Short mmCIF file of C-alpha atoms and ligand atoms in Angstrom, two decimals:
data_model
loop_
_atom_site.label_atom_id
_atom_site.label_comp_id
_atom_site.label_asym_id
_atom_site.label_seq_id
_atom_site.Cartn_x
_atom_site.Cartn_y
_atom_site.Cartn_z
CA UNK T 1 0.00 0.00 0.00
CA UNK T 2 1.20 3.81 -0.76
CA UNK T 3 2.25 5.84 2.05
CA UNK T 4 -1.67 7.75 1.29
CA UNK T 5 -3.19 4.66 1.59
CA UNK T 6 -2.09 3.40 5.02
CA UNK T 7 -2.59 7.35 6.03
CA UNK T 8 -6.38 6.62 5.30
CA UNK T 9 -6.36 3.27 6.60
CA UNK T 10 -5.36 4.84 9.82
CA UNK T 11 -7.93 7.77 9.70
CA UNK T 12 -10.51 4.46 9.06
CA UNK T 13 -9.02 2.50 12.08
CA UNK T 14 -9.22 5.27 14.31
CA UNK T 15 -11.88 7.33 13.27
CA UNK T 16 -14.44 5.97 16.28
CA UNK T 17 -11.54 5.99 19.02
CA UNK T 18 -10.57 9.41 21.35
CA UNK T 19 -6.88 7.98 19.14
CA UNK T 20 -4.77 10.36 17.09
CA UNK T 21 -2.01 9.04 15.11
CA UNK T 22 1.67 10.39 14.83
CA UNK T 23 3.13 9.45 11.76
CA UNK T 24 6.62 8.80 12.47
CA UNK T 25 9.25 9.93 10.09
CA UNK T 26 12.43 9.17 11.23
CA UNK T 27 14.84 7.99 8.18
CA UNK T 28 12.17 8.47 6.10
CA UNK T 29 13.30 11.65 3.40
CA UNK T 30 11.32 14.64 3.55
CA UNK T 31 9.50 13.88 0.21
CA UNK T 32 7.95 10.52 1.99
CA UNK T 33 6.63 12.91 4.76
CA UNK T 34 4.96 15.17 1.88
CA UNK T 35 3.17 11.97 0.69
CA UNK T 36 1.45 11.83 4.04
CA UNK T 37 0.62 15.76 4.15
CA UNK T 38 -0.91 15.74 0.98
CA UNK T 39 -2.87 12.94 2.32
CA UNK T 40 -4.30 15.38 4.63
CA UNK T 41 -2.20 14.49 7.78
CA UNK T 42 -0.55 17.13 10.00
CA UNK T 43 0.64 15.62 12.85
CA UNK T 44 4.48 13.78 12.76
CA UNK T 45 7.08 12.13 14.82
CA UNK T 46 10.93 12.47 14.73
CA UNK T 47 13.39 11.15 17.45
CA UNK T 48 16.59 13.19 16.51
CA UNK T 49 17.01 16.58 16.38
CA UNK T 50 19.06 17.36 13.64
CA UNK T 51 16.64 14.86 11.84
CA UNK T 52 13.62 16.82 12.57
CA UNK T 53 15.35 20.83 11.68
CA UNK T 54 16.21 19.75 8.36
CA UNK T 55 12.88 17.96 7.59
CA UNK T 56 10.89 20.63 9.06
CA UNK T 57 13.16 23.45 7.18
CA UNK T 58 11.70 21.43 3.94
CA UNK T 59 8.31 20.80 4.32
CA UNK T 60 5.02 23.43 5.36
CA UNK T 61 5.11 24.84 8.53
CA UNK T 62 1.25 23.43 9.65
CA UNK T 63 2.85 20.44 10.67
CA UNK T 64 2.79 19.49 14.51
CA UNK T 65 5.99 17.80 14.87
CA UNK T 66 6.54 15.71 18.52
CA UNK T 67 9.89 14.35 19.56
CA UNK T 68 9.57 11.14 20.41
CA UNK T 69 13.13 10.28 21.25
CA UNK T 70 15.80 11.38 24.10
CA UNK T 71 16.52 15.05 24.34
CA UNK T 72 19.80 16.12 25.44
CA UNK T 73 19.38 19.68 27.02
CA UNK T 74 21.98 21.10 24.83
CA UNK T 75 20.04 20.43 21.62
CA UNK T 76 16.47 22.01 23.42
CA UNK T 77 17.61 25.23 21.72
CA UNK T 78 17.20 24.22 18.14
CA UNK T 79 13.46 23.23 18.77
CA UNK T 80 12.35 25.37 20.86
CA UNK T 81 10.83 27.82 18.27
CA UNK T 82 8.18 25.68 16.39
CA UNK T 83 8.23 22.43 18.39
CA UNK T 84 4.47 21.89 19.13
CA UNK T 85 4.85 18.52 21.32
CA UNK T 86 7.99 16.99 23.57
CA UNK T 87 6.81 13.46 23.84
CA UNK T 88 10.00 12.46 25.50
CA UNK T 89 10.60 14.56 29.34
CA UNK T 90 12.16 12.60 31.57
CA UNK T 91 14.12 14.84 33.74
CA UNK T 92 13.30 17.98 35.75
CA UNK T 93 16.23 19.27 34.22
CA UNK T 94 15.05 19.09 30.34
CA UNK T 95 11.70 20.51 31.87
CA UNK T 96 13.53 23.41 32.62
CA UNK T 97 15.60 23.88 29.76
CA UNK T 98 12.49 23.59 27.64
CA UNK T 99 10.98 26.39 29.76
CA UNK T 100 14.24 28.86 29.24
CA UNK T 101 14.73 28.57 25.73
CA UNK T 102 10.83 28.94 24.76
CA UNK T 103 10.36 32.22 27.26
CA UNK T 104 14.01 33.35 24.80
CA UNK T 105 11.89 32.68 21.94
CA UNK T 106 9.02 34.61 23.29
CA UNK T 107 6.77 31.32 22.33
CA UNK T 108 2.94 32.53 22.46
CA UNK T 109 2.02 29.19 22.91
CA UNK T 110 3.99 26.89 25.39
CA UNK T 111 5.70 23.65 24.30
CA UNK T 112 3.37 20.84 25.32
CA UNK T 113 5.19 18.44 27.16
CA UNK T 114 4.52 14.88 27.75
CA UNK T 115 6.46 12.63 30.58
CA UNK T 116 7.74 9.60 29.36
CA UNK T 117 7.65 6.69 31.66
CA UNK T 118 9.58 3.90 31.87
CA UNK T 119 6.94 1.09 31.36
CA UNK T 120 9.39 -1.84 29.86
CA UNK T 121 11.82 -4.06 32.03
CA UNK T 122 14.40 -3.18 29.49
CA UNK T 123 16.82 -0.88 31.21
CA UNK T 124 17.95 0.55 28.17
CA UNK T 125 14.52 2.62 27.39
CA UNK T 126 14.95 6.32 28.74
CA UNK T 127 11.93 7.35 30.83
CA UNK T 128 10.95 8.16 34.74
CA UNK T 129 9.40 5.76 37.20
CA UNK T 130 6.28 6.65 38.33
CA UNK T 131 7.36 8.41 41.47
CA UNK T 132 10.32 10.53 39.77
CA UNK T 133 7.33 12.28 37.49
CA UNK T 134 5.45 12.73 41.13
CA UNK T 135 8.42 14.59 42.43
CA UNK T 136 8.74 17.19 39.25
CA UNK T 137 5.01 17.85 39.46
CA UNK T 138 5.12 18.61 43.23
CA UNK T 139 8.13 20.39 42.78
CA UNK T 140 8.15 24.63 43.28
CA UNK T 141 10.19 24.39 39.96
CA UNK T 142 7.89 23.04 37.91
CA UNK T 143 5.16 25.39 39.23
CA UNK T 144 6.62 28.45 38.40
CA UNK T 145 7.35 27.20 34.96
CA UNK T 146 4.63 29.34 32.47
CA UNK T 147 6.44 28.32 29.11
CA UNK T 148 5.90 24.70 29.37
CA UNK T 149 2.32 22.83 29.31
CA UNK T 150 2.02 19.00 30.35
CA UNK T 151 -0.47 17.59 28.24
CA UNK T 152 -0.03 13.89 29.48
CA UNK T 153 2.41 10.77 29.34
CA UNK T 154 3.87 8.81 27.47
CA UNK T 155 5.65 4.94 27.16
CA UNK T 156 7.24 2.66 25.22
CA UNK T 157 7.00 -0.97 25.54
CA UNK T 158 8.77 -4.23 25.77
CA UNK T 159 9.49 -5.04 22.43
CA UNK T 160 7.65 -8.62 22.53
CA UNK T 161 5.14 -10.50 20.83
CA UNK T 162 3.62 -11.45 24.41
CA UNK T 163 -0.09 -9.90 24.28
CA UNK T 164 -0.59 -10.20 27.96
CA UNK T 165 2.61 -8.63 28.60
CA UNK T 166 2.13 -5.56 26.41
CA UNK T 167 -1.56 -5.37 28.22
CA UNK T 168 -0.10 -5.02 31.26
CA UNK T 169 2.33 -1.92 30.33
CA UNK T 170 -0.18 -0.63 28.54
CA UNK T 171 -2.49 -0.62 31.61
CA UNK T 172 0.13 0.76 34.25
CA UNK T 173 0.71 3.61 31.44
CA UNK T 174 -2.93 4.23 31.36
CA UNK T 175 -3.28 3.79 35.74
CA UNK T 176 -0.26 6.24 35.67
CA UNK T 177 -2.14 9.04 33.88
CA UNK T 178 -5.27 8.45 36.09
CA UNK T 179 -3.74 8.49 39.27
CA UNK T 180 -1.39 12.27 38.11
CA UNK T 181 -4.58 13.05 36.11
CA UNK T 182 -6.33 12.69 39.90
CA UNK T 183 -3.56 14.36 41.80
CA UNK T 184 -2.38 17.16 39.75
CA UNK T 185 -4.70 18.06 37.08
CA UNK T 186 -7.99 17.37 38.11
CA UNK T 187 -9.71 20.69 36.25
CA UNK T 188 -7.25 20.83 34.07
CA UNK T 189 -8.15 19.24 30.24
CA UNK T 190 -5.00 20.25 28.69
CA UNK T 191 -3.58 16.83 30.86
CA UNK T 192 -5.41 14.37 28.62
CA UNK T 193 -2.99 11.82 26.77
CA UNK T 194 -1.46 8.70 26.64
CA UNK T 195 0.78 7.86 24.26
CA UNK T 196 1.30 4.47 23.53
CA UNK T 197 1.21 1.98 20.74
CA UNK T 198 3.26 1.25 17.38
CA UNK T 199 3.36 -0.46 14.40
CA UNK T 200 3.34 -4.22 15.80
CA UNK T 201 0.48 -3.06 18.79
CA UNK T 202 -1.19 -0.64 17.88
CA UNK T 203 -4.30 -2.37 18.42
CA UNK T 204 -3.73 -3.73 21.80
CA UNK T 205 -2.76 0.06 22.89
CA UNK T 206 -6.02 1.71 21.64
CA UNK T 207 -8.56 -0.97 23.55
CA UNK T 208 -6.09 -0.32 26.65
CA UNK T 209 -6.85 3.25 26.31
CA UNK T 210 -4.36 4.74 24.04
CA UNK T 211 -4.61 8.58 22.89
CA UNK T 212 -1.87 8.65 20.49
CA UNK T 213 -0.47 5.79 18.92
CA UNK T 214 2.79 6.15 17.50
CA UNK T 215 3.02 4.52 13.94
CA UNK T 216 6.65 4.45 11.39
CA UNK T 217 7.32 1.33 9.36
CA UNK T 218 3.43 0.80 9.63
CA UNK T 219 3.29 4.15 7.30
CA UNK T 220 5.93 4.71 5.62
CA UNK T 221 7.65 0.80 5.04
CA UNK T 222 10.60 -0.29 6.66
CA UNK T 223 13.61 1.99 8.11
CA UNK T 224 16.91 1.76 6.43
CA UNK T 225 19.21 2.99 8.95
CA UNK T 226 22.93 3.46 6.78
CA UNK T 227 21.89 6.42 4.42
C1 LIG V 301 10.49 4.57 15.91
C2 LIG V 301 9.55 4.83 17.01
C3 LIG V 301 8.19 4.50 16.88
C4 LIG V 301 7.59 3.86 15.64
O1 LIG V 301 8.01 2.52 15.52
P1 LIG V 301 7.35 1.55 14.43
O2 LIG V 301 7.55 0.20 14.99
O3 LIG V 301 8.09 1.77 13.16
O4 LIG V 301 5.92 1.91 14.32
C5 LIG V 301 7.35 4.78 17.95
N1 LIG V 301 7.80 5.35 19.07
C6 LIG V 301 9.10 5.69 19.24
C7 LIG V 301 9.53 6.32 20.52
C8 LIG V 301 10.01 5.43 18.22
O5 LIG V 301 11.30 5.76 18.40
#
């Protein structure tokens, strides 16, 4: 199927579900990503930075690009300016960088911000335990922070084919969100996703709740990683 195809076999799939999809980009060239726009979709996923700046530099500025992937606090600066969504905050210390440099920029709209927890017993996955997202959100810090907006979480799971397994990540994602949802954010809509789901369980993540599901080779084919 074409790139515009799976776009609208997405918008199909989802169209009864609170689910939006992020079309994720990454090694994908610039004119792959116009495929999908013309397709009518707006909304994309990069995990590098450089990655993203040149894409974005090539392509019309409606998109919504979200980082999905670890953010070093030295490369915050060259996203700051248009970045609508951070999927990937897992550190006080990014929070606050990401505050700084969009108060430089004068941002009218702050950069929404989504905390990535670690859900997956793989160590390697970036991300905060429950309890270390807790302590940003009670902290003064955070508080004072008017440039930044946290819009929800977000996880990435065990890479397995075990359906019960992925359930169960995908549930402690979702119980994570209610329980900061209930703590934090109670009259406060802008705190409303959960992002979870790709190509290979999609499916599972949407019934477990999903808001955003996170989709690359299921879009655009498969990744080639030595251009
Ligand atoms: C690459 C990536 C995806 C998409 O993976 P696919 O399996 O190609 O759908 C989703 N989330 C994150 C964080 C990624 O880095």
């Amino acid at each position: 199927m074409s790139i515009a195809e799976n776009i609208l076999y997405f918008d199909e799939q989802l169209r009864n579900t609170p689910c939006r999809l992020v079309a994720v980009s990454k090694t994908h060239p610039a004119e792959k990503v116009r495929e999908a726009y013309d397709a009518g979709h707006r909304l994309f996923g990069e995990n590098k930075v450089q990655e993203l700046v040149e894409k974005r530099d090539q392509l019309p500025h409606d998109i919504a690009w979200h980082l999905i992937g670890h953010l070093q606090t030295n490369k915050v600066k060259y996203i700051a300016q248009f970045i609508d969504t951070i999927q990937s905050v897992d550190s006080l210390k990014l929070l606050r960088e990401i505050n700084r440099r969009a108060e430089m920029f004068g941002r009218t709209l702050p950069i929404n911000c989504m905390l990535q927890i670690s859900i997956a017993d793989e160590e390697t996955k970036f991300g905060m335990s429950y309890e270390e997202a807790v302590a940003l959100l009670q902290s003064e810090e955070y508080r004072q922070m008017n440039y930044v907006s946290i819009t929800g979480v977000m996880g990435i799971a065990t890479n397995t084919d075990d359906e019960e397994k992925l359930r169960q990540e995908f549930r402690y994602l979702r119980q994570c969100f209610q329980q900061l949802k209930d703590t934090f954010f109670v009259a406060k809509d802008s705190f409303r996703e959960i992002s979870m789901g790709m190509t290979s369980d999609w499916q599972l993540a949407v019934a477990e709740g999903s808001t955003m599901i996170r989709v690359g080779s299921g879009i655009f084919g498969e990744r080639h990683y030595n251009r």
